[in-house]
mmCIF file of C-alpha atoms in Angstrom:
data_model
loop_
_atom_site.group_PDB
_atom_site.id
_atom_site.type_symbol
_atom_site.label_atom_id
_atom_site.label_comp_id
_atom_site.label_asym_id
_atom_site.label_seq_id
_atom_site.Cartn_x
_atom_site.Cartn_y
_atom_site.Cartn_z
ATOM 1 C CA MET A 1 -22.980 85.409 25.210
ATOM 2 C CA ASN A 2 -24.259 84.931 28.647
ATOM 3 C CA HIS A 3 -20.428 85.089 30.027
ATOM 4 C CA LYS A 4 -17.685 87.537 29.992
ATOM 5 C CA ILE A 5 -15.437 87.514 27.008
ATOM 6 C CA HIS A 6 -11.666 88.179 27.393
ATOM 7 C CA ASP A 7 -10.292 88.559 23.788
ATOM 8 C CA VAL A 8 -6.384 89.076 23.084
ATOM 9 C CA GLY A 9 -6.426 89.152 19.388
ATOM 10 C CA VAL A 10 -5.657 85.260 18.597
ATOM 11 C CA ALA A 11 -9.210 83.979 17.901
ATOM 12 C CA LYS A 12 -10.336 86.605 15.459
ATOM 13 C CA GLN A 13 -7.584 85.466 13.194
ATOM 14 C CA ILE A 14 -8.710 81.787 13.336
ATOM 15 C CA GLY A 15 -12.374 81.531 13.770
ATOM 16 C CA THR A 16 -15.391 82.825 15.176
ATOM 17 C CA TYR A 17 -14.623 81.873 18.778
ATOM 18 C CA SER A 18 -13.398 83.673 21.908
ATOM 19 C CA ASP A 19 -9.956 83.716 23.425
ATOM 20 C CA ALA A 20 -11.128 83.225 26.676
ATOM 21 C CA ILE A 21 -14.374 83.207 28.780
ATOM 22 C CA GLU A 22 -14.937 84.304 32.327
ATOM 23 C CA VAL A 23 -17.775 82.677 34.202
ATOM 24 C CA ALA A 24 -19.196 84.133 37.492
ATOM 25 C CA PRO A 25 -19.657 82.354 40.695
ATOM 26 C CA ASP A 26 -22.705 80.452 41.668
ATOM 27 C CA MET A 27 -23.395 78.952 38.192
ATOM 28 C CA ARG A 28 -24.619 75.262 37.398
ATOM 29 C CA TRP A 29 -22.066 73.646 35.219
ATOM 30 C CA LEU A 30 -22.769 71.096 32.337
ATOM 31 C CA TYR A 31 -20.002 68.767 31.340
ATOM 32 C CA THR A 32 -20.765 66.661 28.257
ATOM 33 C CA ALA A 33 -18.974 63.439 27.160
ATOM 34 C CA GLY A 34 -16.998 63.348 23.962
ATOM 35 C CA THR A 35 -19.795 63.209 21.625
ATOM 36 C CA PRO A 36 -19.659 61.505 18.200
ATOM 37 C CA GLY A 37 -21.953 61.679 15.230
ATOM 38 C CA LEU A 38 -23.764 58.288 16.227
ATOM 39 C CA ALA A 39 -27.586 58.287 15.670
ATOM 40 C CA ALA A 40 -30.030 56.873 17.851
ATOM 41 C CA ASP A 41 -30.240 53.959 15.623
ATOM 42 C CA GLY A 42 -26.763 52.964 15.920
ATOM 43 C CA THR A 43 -25.603 54.348 12.575
ATOM 44 C CA VAL A 44 -22.513 56.659 11.901
ATOM 45 C CA PRO A 45 -22.724 58.639 8.740
ATOM 46 C CA ALA A 46 -19.665 57.970 6.413
ATOM 47 C CA ASP A 47 -19.066 61.667 5.843
ATOM 48 C CA ILE A 48 -17.893 64.415 8.239
ATOM 49 C CA THR A 49 -20.783 66.804 7.553
ATOM 50 C CA GLY A 50 -23.235 64.051 8.404
ATOM 51 C CA GLN A 51 -21.207 63.188 11.491
ATOM 52 C CA ALA A 52 -20.982 66.724 12.561
ATOM 53 C CA GLU A 53 -24.514 67.473 12.047
ATOM 54 C CA ILE A 54 -25.642 64.594 14.491
ATOM 55 C CA ALA A 55 -22.804 65.411 16.861
ATOM 56 C CA TRP A 56 -24.115 68.769 17.399
ATOM 57 C CA GLN A 57 -27.734 67.814 17.550
ATOM 58 C CA HIS A 58 -26.621 65.777 20.594
ATOM 59 C CA ILE A 59 -24.837 68.868 22.149
ATOM 60 C CA MET A 60 -27.924 70.852 21.575
ATOM 61 C CA ALA A 61 -30.259 68.212 23.342
ATOM 62 C CA MET A 62 -27.874 67.904 26.281
ATOM 63 C CA LEU A 63 -27.897 71.681 26.792
ATOM 64 C CA LYS A 64 -31.834 71.878 26.251
ATOM 65 C CA LYS A 65 -32.166 68.941 29.162
ATOM 66 C CA ALA A 66 -30.052 71.265 31.497
ATOM 67 C CA ASP A 67 -32.191 74.290 30.556
ATOM 68 C CA MET A 68 -29.189 75.938 28.748
ATOM 69 C CA GLY A 69 -28.429 77.252 25.291
ATOM 70 C CA VAL A 70 -25.534 77.985 22.901
ATOM 71 C CA HIS A 71 -24.991 81.373 24.626
ATOM 72 C CA ASP A 72 -24.131 79.386 27.970
ATOM 73 C CA LEU A 73 -21.526 77.458 26.289
ATOM 74 C CA VAL A 74 -17.871 78.294 28.083
ATOM 75 C CA LYS A 75 -15.725 76.019 26.101
ATOM 76 C CA ILE A 76 -15.950 73.423 22.962
ATOM 77 C CA THR A 77 -13.304 70.891 22.144
ATOM 78 C CA GLN A 78 -13.438 69.276 18.792
ATOM 79 C CA TYR A 79 -11.244 66.046 17.861
ATOM 80 C CA LEU A 80 -11.205 65.517 14.183
ATOM 81 C CA LEU A 81 -9.354 62.572 12.532
ATOM 82 C CA ASN A 82 -8.298 64.517 9.371
ATOM 83 C CA ALA A 83 -7.245 68.030 8.795
ATOM 84 C CA ASN A 84 -8.910 68.119 5.529
ATOM 85 C CA ASP A 85 -12.385 67.979 7.238
ATOM 86 C CA ILE A 86 -12.003 71.193 9.104
ATOM 87 C CA PRO A 87 -13.752 73.461 6.580
ATOM 88 C CA ALA A 88 -16.768 70.988 6.413
ATOM 89 C CA TYR A 89 -16.782 70.594 9.991
ATOM 90 C CA ALA A 90 -16.678 74.356 10.691
ATOM 91 C CA LYS A 91 -19.611 75.035 8.497
ATOM 92 C CA VAL A 92 -21.748 72.846 10.422
ATOM 93 C CA ARG A 93 -20.597 74.039 13.820
ATOM 94 C CA SER A 94 -21.535 77.798 12.532
ATOM 95 C CA ARG A 95 -24.925 76.854 11.793
ATOM 96 C CA TYR A 96 -25.433 75.504 15.471
ATOM 97 C CA LEU A 97 -23.452 78.102 17.299
ATOM 98 C CA GLY A 98 -24.938 80.995 15.322
ATOM 99 C CA ASP A 99 -23.338 84.133 17.225
ATOM 100 C CA ALA A 100 -22.364 82.352 20.251
ATOM 101 C CA ARG A 101 -18.549 82.530 20.807
ATOM 102 C CA PRO A 102 -17.477 79.886 23.415
ATOM 103 C CA ALA A 103 -13.627 79.523 24.009
ATOM 104 C CA SER A 104 -12.645 76.698 21.289
ATOM 105 C CA MET A 105 -9.956 73.986 20.865
ATOM 106 C CA LEU A 106 -9.692 71.933 17.917
ATOM 107 C CA MET A 107 -7.055 69.207 17.367
ATOM 108 C CA ILE A 108 -6.295 66.341 15.172
ATOM 109 C CA VAL A 109 -6.198 62.783 16.600
ATOM 110 C CA PRO A 110 -5.130 59.580 15.062
ATOM 111 C CA GLY A 111 -8.175 57.789 16.538
ATOM 112 C CA LEU A 112 -11.316 58.036 18.331
ATOM 113 C CA VAL A 113 -13.252 55.232 20.281
ATOM 114 C CA TRP A 114 -14.557 53.821 17.258
ATOM 115 C CA PRO A 115 -12.762 53.448 13.990
ATOM 116 C CA ASN A 116 -15.330 54.904 12.047
ATOM 117 C CA MET A 117 -15.870 58.143 13.958
ATOM 118 C CA LEU A 118 -14.436 61.185 12.202
ATOM 119 C CA VAL A 119 -15.249 63.716 14.863
ATOM 120 C CA GLU A 120 -16.031 64.156 18.528
ATOM 121 C CA ILE A 121 -17.374 67.248 20.581
ATOM 122 C CA GLU A 122 -17.121 68.083 24.064
ATOM 123 C CA ALA A 123 -18.730 71.024 25.529
ATOM 124 C CA VAL A 124 -18.620 72.721 28.966
ATOM 125 C CA ALA A 125 -21.412 75.090 29.651
ATOM 126 C CA ALA A 126 -22.645 77.068 32.811
ATOM 127 C CA LYS A 127 -25.620 79.040 33.815
ATOM 128 C CA ARG A 128 -27.526 80.470 37.051
ATOM 129 C CA MET B 1 -23.942 59.211 40.927
ATOM 130 C CA ASN B 2 -24.115 62.487 43.188
ATOM 131 C CA HIS B 3 -24.587 64.667 40.153
ATOM 132 C CA LYS B 4 -27.547 65.220 37.629
ATOM 133 C CA ILE B 5 -27.139 62.739 34.671
ATOM 134 C CA HIS B 6 -28.363 64.116 31.185
ATOM 135 C CA ASP B 7 -28.423 61.128 28.782
ATOM 136 C CA VAL B 8 -29.341 61.549 25.081
ATOM 137 C CA GLY B 9 -28.708 57.892 23.920
ATOM 138 C CA VAL B 10 -25.275 58.063 22.683
ATOM 139 C CA ALA B 11 -23.096 56.871 25.635
ATOM 140 C CA LYS B 12 -25.425 53.897 26.256
ATOM 141 C CA GLN B 13 -24.263 52.482 22.909
ATOM 142 C CA ILE B 14 -20.644 52.801 23.510
ATOM 143 C CA GLY B 15 -19.935 52.138 27.147
ATOM 144 C CA THR B 16 -20.738 52.639 30.815
ATOM 145 C CA TYR B 17 -20.438 56.471 30.948
ATOM 146 C CA SER B 18 -23.195 59.441 30.977
ATOM 147 C CA ASP B 19 -23.708 61.733 28.074
ATOM 148 C CA ALA B 20 -23.587 64.796 30.184
ATOM 149 C CA ILE B 21 -23.421 65.686 33.786
ATOM 150 C CA GLU B 22 -24.562 68.716 35.587
ATOM 151 C CA VAL B 23 -23.161 69.963 38.745
ATOM 152 C CA ALA B 24 -25.051 72.182 41.209
ATOM 153 C CA PRO B 25 -23.740 75.562 42.421
ATOM 154 C CA ASP B 26 -21.356 75.875 45.465
ATOM 155 C CA MET B 27 -19.341 73.012 44.898
ATOM 156 C CA ARG B 28 -15.748 72.302 45.583
ATOM 157 C CA TRP B 29 -13.743 71.089 42.494
ATOM 158 C CA LEU B 30 -10.945 68.723 41.912
ATOM 159 C CA TYR B 31 -8.837 68.876 38.732
ATOM 160 C CA THR B 32 -6.317 66.177 38.228
ATOM 161 C CA ALA B 33 -3.213 66.394 36.000
ATOM 162 C CA GLY B 34 -2.959 63.852 33.087
ATOM 163 C CA THR B 35 -1.941 60.726 35.352
ATOM 164 C CA PRO B 36 0.138 57.895 33.832
ATOM 165 C CA GLY B 37 0.819 54.356 35.299
ATOM 166 C CA LEU B 38 3.916 55.654 36.866
ATOM 167 C CA ALA B 39 4.488 53.846 40.469
ATOM 168 C CA ALA B 40 5.948 55.487 43.555
ATOM 169 C CA ASP B 41 9.288 53.776 42.755
ATOM 170 C CA GLY B 42 9.601 55.333 39.274
ATOM 171 C CA THR B 43 8.771 52.111 37.377
ATOM 172 C CA VAL B 44 6.155 51.930 34.634
ATOM 173 C CA PRO B 45 4.645 48.702 33.732
ATOM 174 C CA ALA B 46 5.055 47.501 30.326
ATOM 175 C CA ASP B 47 1.627 46.515 29.473
ATOM 176 C CA ILE B 48 -1.696 48.419 29.361
ATOM 177 C CA THR B 49 -3.301 46.561 32.155
ATOM 178 C CA GLY B 50 -0.413 47.184 34.725
ATOM 179 C CA GLN B 51 -0.401 51.075 33.780
ATOM 180 C CA ALA B 52 -4.047 51.401 33.875
ATOM 181 C CA GLU B 53 -4.052 49.876 37.232
ATOM 182 C CA ILE B 54 -1.691 52.190 38.751
ATOM 183 C CA ALA B 55 -3.038 55.174 36.989
ATOM 184 C CA TRP B 56 -6.477 54.402 38.374
ATOM 185 C CA GLN B 57 -4.977 53.936 41.888
ATOM 186 C CA HIS B 58 -3.500 57.636 41.612
ATOM 187 C CA ILE B 59 -6.923 58.876 40.729
ATOM 188 C CA MET B 60 -8.681 57.209 43.522
ATOM 189 C CA ALA B 61 -5.811 58.412 45.972
ATOM 190 C CA MET B 62 -6.478 61.963 44.700
ATOM 191 C CA LEU B 63 -10.153 61.851 45.143
ATOM 192 C CA LYS B 64 -9.742 60.627 48.636
ATOM 193 C CA LYS B 65 -7.102 63.367 49.603
ATOM 194 C CA ALA B 66 -9.949 65.853 48.501
ATOM 195 C CA ASP B 67 -12.717 63.836 50.564
ATOM 196 C CA MET B 68 -14.264 62.700 47.313
ATOM 197 C CA GLY B 69 -14.981 59.476 45.674
ATOM 198 C CA VAL B 70 -15.972 57.928 42.234
ATOM 199 C CA HIS B 71 -19.557 59.182 42.527
ATOM 200 C CA ASP B 72 -18.364 62.594 42.519
ATOM 201 C CA LEU B 73 -16.575 62.499 39.311
ATOM 202 C CA VAL B 74 -17.795 64.629 36.678
ATOM 203 C CA LYS B 75 -15.698 63.838 33.806
ATOM 204 C CA ILE B 76 -12.811 61.585 32.848
ATOM 205 C CA THR B 77 -10.571 61.927 29.956
ATOM 206 C CA GLN B 78 -8.448 59.103 28.765
ATOM 207 C CA TYR B 79 -5.538 59.156 26.422
ATOM 208 C CA LEU B 80 -4.395 55.789 24.857
ATOM 209 C CA LEU B 81 -1.548 55.181 22.563
ATOM 210 C CA ASN B 82 -2.874 52.234 20.760
ATOM 211 C CA ALA B 83 -6.525 51.558 19.944
ATOM 212 C CA ASN B 84 -5.965 47.839 20.547
ATOM 213 C CA ASP B 85 -5.576 48.657 24.221
ATOM 214 C CA ILE B 86 -9.090 49.801 24.571
ATOM 215 C CA PRO B 87 -10.690 46.534 25.835
ATOM 216 C CA ALA B 88 -7.924 45.818 28.437
ATOM 217 C CA TYR B 89 -8.093 49.494 29.576
ATOM 218 C CA ALA B 90 -11.838 49.457 29.984
ATOM 219 C CA LYS B 91 -11.738 46.478 31.985
ATOM 220 C CA VAL B 92 -9.539 48.046 34.590
ATOM 221 C CA ARG B 93 -11.568 51.255 34.631
ATOM 222 C CA SER B 94 -14.785 49.390 35.274
ATOM 223 C CA ARG B 95 -13.278 47.840 38.294
ATOM 224 C CA TYR B 96 -12.574 51.165 39.778
ATOM 225 C CA LEU B 97 -15.703 53.130 38.518
ATOM 226 C CA GLY B 98 -18.102 50.587 39.696
ATOM 227 C CA ASP B 99 -21.697 51.989 38.980
ATOM 228 C CA ALA B 100 -20.429 55.428 38.700
ATOM 229 C CA ARG B 101 -20.972 57.150 35.324
ATOM 230 C CA PRO B 102 -18.959 60.372 34.811
ATOM 231 C CA ALA B 103 -19.063 61.792 31.407
ATOM 232 C CA SER B 104 -16.196 60.485 29.464
ATOM 233 C CA MET B 105 -13.738 60.883 26.578
ATOM 234 C CA LEU B 106 -11.377 58.437 25.172
ATOM 235 C CA MET B 107 -8.850 59.452 22.352
ATOM 236 C CA ILE B 108 -5.922 57.861 20.776
ATOM 237 C CA VAL B 109 -2.630 60.025 20.883
ATOM 238 C CA PRO B 110 0.728 59.668 19.074
ATOM 239 C CA GLY B 111 2.698 60.271 22.291
ATOM 240 C CA LEU B 112 2.585 61.170 26.059
ATOM 241 C CA VAL B 113 5.138 62.775 28.083
ATOM 242 C CA TRP B 114 7.359 59.689 28.342
ATOM 243 C CA PRO B 115 7.768 57.402 25.566
ATOM 244 C CA ASN B 116 6.799 54.176 27.468
ATOM 245 C CA MET B 117 3.575 55.736 28.763
ATOM 246 C CA LEU B 118 0.450 53.795 27.162
ATOM 247 C CA VAL B 119 -2.263 55.643 28.995
ATOM 248 C CA GLU B 120 -3.047 58.719 30.875
ATOM 249 C CA ILE B 121 -6.300 59.604 32.732
ATOM 250 C CA GLU B 122 -7.511 63.029 33.918
ATOM 251 C CA ALA B 123 -10.291 63.572 36.188
ATOM 252 C CA VAL B 124 -12.644 66.346 37.160
ATOM 253 C CA ALA B 125 -14.660 65.905 40.171
ATOM 254 C CA ALA B 126 -17.064 68.022 42.425
ATOM 255 C CA LYS B 127 -18.534 67.788 45.786
ATOM 256 C CA ARG B 128 -20.203 70.367 48.298
ATOM 257 C CA MET C 1 -0.561 78.588 44.701
ATOM 258 C CA ASN C 2 -3.854 79.984 45.624
ATOM 259 C CA HIS C 3 -5.479 76.688 45.494
ATOM 260 C CA LYS C 4 -5.142 73.462 47.648
ATOM 261 C CA ILE C 5 -2.544 71.089 46.075
ATOM 262 C CA HIS C 6 -3.096 67.081 46.563
ATOM 263 C CA ASP C 7 0.044 65.356 45.369
ATOM 264 C CA VAL C 8 0.216 61.718 45.114
ATOM 265 C CA GLY C 9 3.949 61.250 44.148
ATOM 266 C CA VAL C 10 3.329 61.327 40.353
ATOM 267 C CA ALA C 11 3.840 64.923 39.097
ATOM 268 C CA LYS C 12 7.237 65.431 41.167
ATOM 269 C CA GLN C 13 8.826 62.459 39.110
ATOM 270 C CA ILE C 14 7.978 64.255 35.857
ATOM 271 C CA GLY C 15 7.961 68.024 36.245
ATOM 272 C CA THR C 16 7.021 70.983 38.288
ATOM 273 C CA TYR C 17 3.295 70.574 38.394
ATOM 274 C CA SER C 18 0.784 69.284 40.799
ATOM 275 C CA ASP C 19 -0.974 66.009 40.719
ATOM 276 C CA ALA C 20 -4.332 67.667 41.549
ATOM 277 C CA ILE C 21 -5.573 71.047 42.582
ATOM 278 C CA GLU C 22 -8.930 71.680 44.493
ATOM 279 C CA VAL C 23 -10.764 74.935 44.219
ATOM 280 C CA ALA C 24 -13.073 76.221 46.764
ATOM 281 C CA PRO C 25 -16.602 77.103 45.891
ATOM 282 C CA ASP C 26 -17.806 80.600 44.948
ATOM 283 C CA MET C 27 -14.918 81.310 42.469
ATOM 284 C CA ARG C 28 -14.841 82.964 39.136
ATOM 285 C CA TRP C 29 -13.605 80.665 36.481
ATOM 286 C CA LEU C 30 -11.458 81.566 33.327
ATOM 287 C CA TYR C 31 -11.406 79.027 30.455
ATOM 288 C CA THR C 32 -9.048 79.907 27.752
ATOM 289 C CA ALA C 33 -9.154 78.485 24.085
ATOM 290 C CA GLY C 34 -6.498 76.452 22.538
ATOM 291 C CA THR C 35 -3.926 79.072 22.353
ATOM 292 C CA PRO C 36 -1.152 78.932 19.714
ATOM 293 C CA GLY C 37 1.881 81.066 19.130
ATOM 294 C CA LEU C 38 0.133 83.382 16.662
ATOM 295 C CA ALA C 39 1.345 86.890 17.040
ATOM 296 C CA ALA C 40 -0.866 89.997 16.627
ATOM 297 C CA ASP C 41 0.569 90.656 13.219
ATOM 298 C CA GLY C 42 -0.474 87.351 11.997
ATOM 299 C CA THR C 43 2.855 85.818 11.991
ATOM 300 C CA VAL C 44 3.867 82.554 13.557
ATOM 301 C CA PRO C 45 7.446 81.846 14.496
ATOM 302 C CA ALA C 46 9.277 78.694 12.784
ATOM 303 C CA ASP C 47 10.533 77.196 16.021
ATOM 304 C CA ILE C 48 8.988 75.977 19.192
ATOM 305 C CA THR C 49 10.682 78.417 21.568
ATOM 306 C CA GLY C 50 9.291 81.385 19.634
ATOM 307 C CA GLN C 51 5.694 79.842 19.429
ATOM 308 C CA ALA C 52 5.760 78.899 23.035
ATOM 309 C CA GLU C 53 7.012 82.498 24.117
ATOM 310 C CA ILE C 54 3.878 83.922 22.159
ATOM 311 C CA ALA C 55 1.585 81.428 23.397
ATOM 312 C CA TRP C 56 2.366 81.921 26.910
ATOM 313 C CA GLN C 57 2.278 85.892 26.430
ATOM 314 C CA HIS C 58 -1.299 85.318 25.251
ATOM 315 C CA ILE C 59 -2.316 83.212 28.409
ATOM 316 C CA MET C 60 -0.689 85.709 30.661
ATOM 317 C CA ALA C 61 -2.813 88.499 28.761
ATOM 318 C CA MET C 62 -5.773 86.491 29.378
ATOM 319 C CA LEU C 63 -5.175 85.937 33.128
ATOM 320 C CA LYS C 64 -4.659 89.558 33.763
ATOM 321 C CA LYS C 65 -7.940 90.743 31.865
ATOM 322 C CA ALA C 66 -9.672 88.706 34.387
ATOM 323 C CA ASP C 67 -7.631 90.092 37.248
ATOM 324 C CA MET C 68 -5.878 86.690 37.765
ATOM 325 C CA GLY C 69 -2.368 85.575 37.906
ATOM 326 C CA VAL C 70 -0.206 82.344 37.247
ATOM 327 C CA HIS C 71 -0.965 81.259 41.126
ATOM 328 C CA ASP C 72 -4.760 80.959 40.107
ATOM 329 C CA LEU C 73 -4.179 78.457 37.367
ATOM 330 C CA VAL C 74 -6.029 75.407 38.167
ATOM 331 C CA LYS C 75 -5.173 73.291 35.090
ATOM 332 C CA ILE C 76 -2.922 73.793 31.984
ATOM 333 C CA THR C 77 -3.147 71.312 28.899
ATOM 334 C CA GLN C 78 -0.403 71.512 26.379
ATOM 335 C CA TYR C 79 -0.433 70.131 22.761
ATOM 336 C CA LEU C 80 2.599 69.516 20.919
ATOM 337 C CA LEU C 81 3.368 68.242 17.465
ATOM 338 C CA ASN C 82 6.848 66.856 18.223
ATOM 339 C CA ALA C 83 7.963 64.956 21.186
ATOM 340 C CA ASN C 84 11.416 66.346 20.533
ATOM 341 C CA ASP C 85 10.062 69.919 21.356
ATOM 342 C CA ILE C 86 9.210 68.968 25.150
ATOM 343 C CA PRO C 87 12.436 70.132 26.592
ATOM 344 C CA ALA C 88 12.463 73.392 24.723
ATOM 345 C CA TYR C 89 8.837 74.082 25.452
ATOM 346 C CA ALA C 90 9.231 73.282 29.061
ATOM 347 C CA LYS C 91 12.138 75.838 29.361
ATOM 348 C CA VAL C 92 9.372 78.782 28.133
ATOM 349 C CA ARG C 93 6.736 77.519 30.433
ATOM 350 C CA SER C 94 9.010 77.423 33.467
ATOM 351 C CA ARG C 95 9.998 80.935 32.874
ATOM 352 C CA TYR C 96 6.120 81.945 32.823
ATOM 353 C CA LEU C 97 5.095 79.850 35.547
ATOM 354 C CA GLY C 98 7.692 80.610 38.138
ATOM 355 C CA ASP C 99 6.921 78.686 41.327
ATOM 356 C CA ALA C 100 3.187 78.193 40.321
ATOM 357 C CA ARG C 101 2.225 74.529 39.916
ATOM 358 C CA PRO C 102 -1.074 73.867 38.097
ATOM 359 C CA ALA C 103 -2.306 70.573 37.443
ATOM 360 C CA SER C 104 -0.914 69.644 33.856
ATOM 361 C CA MET C 105 -1.360 67.687 30.721
ATOM 362 C CA LEU C 106 0.934 67.232 27.913
ATOM 363 C CA MET C 107 0.236 65.280 24.871
ATOM 364 C CA ILE C 108 1.622 64.971 21.446
ATOM 365 C CA VAL C 109 -0.945 65.549 18.402
ATOM 366 C CA PRO C 110 -0.491 64.861 14.791
ATOM 367 C CA GLY C 111 -2.213 68.374 14.044
ATOM 368 C CA LEU C 112 -3.633 71.540 15.190
ATOM 369 C CA VAL C 113 -5.966 74.154 13.601
ATOM 370 C CA TRP C 114 -3.171 75.453 11.253
ATOM 371 C CA PRO C 115 -0.454 73.318 9.721
ATOM 372 C CA ASN C 116 2.353 75.435 11.070
ATOM 373 C CA MET C 117 1.460 75.560 14.705
ATOM 374 C CA LEU C 118 3.655 73.392 16.837
ATOM 375 C CA VAL C 119 2.033 73.979 20.129
ATOM 376 C CA GLU C 120 -1.168 75.211 21.647
ATOM 377 C CA ILE C 121 -1.925 75.823 25.353
ATOM 378 C CA GLU C 122 -5.317 75.837 27.188
ATOM 379 C CA ALA C 123 -5.822 77.101 30.670
ATOM 380 C CA VAL C 124 -8.433 76.899 33.441
ATOM 381 C CA ALA C 125 -8.061 79.466 36.226
ATOM 382 C CA ALA C 126 -10.254 80.405 39.183
ATOM 383 C CA LYS C 127 -10.180 83.271 41.514
ATOM 384 C CA ARG C 128 -12.730 84.707 44.126
#
């Protein structure tokens, strides 16, 4: 990670993220919108794995446009419609994050902006 | 917008917001609380349009107190109780945002802090 | 508070928080993960008071590791499973926050990362 990690023993019991991330002054910041698995051609895959894959590709593309990468991530927030989708979602996320460990939040919500969306991801990243 | 926009083709399919916003260093930051359509006299309108109107007036007032405006917005997060309210809510939002395009998140939640609240809005803004 | 408060008359009708917080430039920032009431020994208390207590202890520990305190808090976001738990949760929060008044958001969600979690707390703090 390109930021300072402050762990207190919670995250390590739940997943591969950090309890808290400290960001130094004088950084550029990137805030993404809530990002669903909506492809460039307007399609949304029917399953969580397909949607998570496209959503993470979008997050990677936004980081790259800001000349940032996964180790610049400070915080990710993940909105899922179904708790049963957590394991499949987490598998996709791991593939994109590698050993990066942003602070994370995952919650179940009853609905997102379109009824067919199963997941949205938000990211906050910072880099000098 | 007073910040750099990084679009990846998702937001333009959904609404009038940006996929990601990059904020330069050395900015002042404004974080609002989750802001409902609660009027100064303690009343909450019964319908989504009335609540959204008051909530956005509050957001504008907070921006103004910080000597900021809608083009300084980085991110807005919108919590609605009913997916059916999205079109009416979006109409009010457009009137306040004009051509400003912050990164955005909209989710449906089963409840907010008071049972009669249909919407809350959070904003993050930054300005030198 | 160590940050500038911009109140517009909403928060004071609801609870002991600020409508908006302005943060000066050149600060270090701390972002916590969504933090549940999960103890170091892997247990999660059955009730909201027990979970809120442990979650707030974790938030305090993360602030301390970053050489920050409750008056450096900018924003807290609180996810509860049950609206009925709000009063008991708020009582614990008050004990930890004292007279600190970060901007706040509280929402009800249908689920968190583990099914037995009744509350999660996120914090954003900043200090020079």
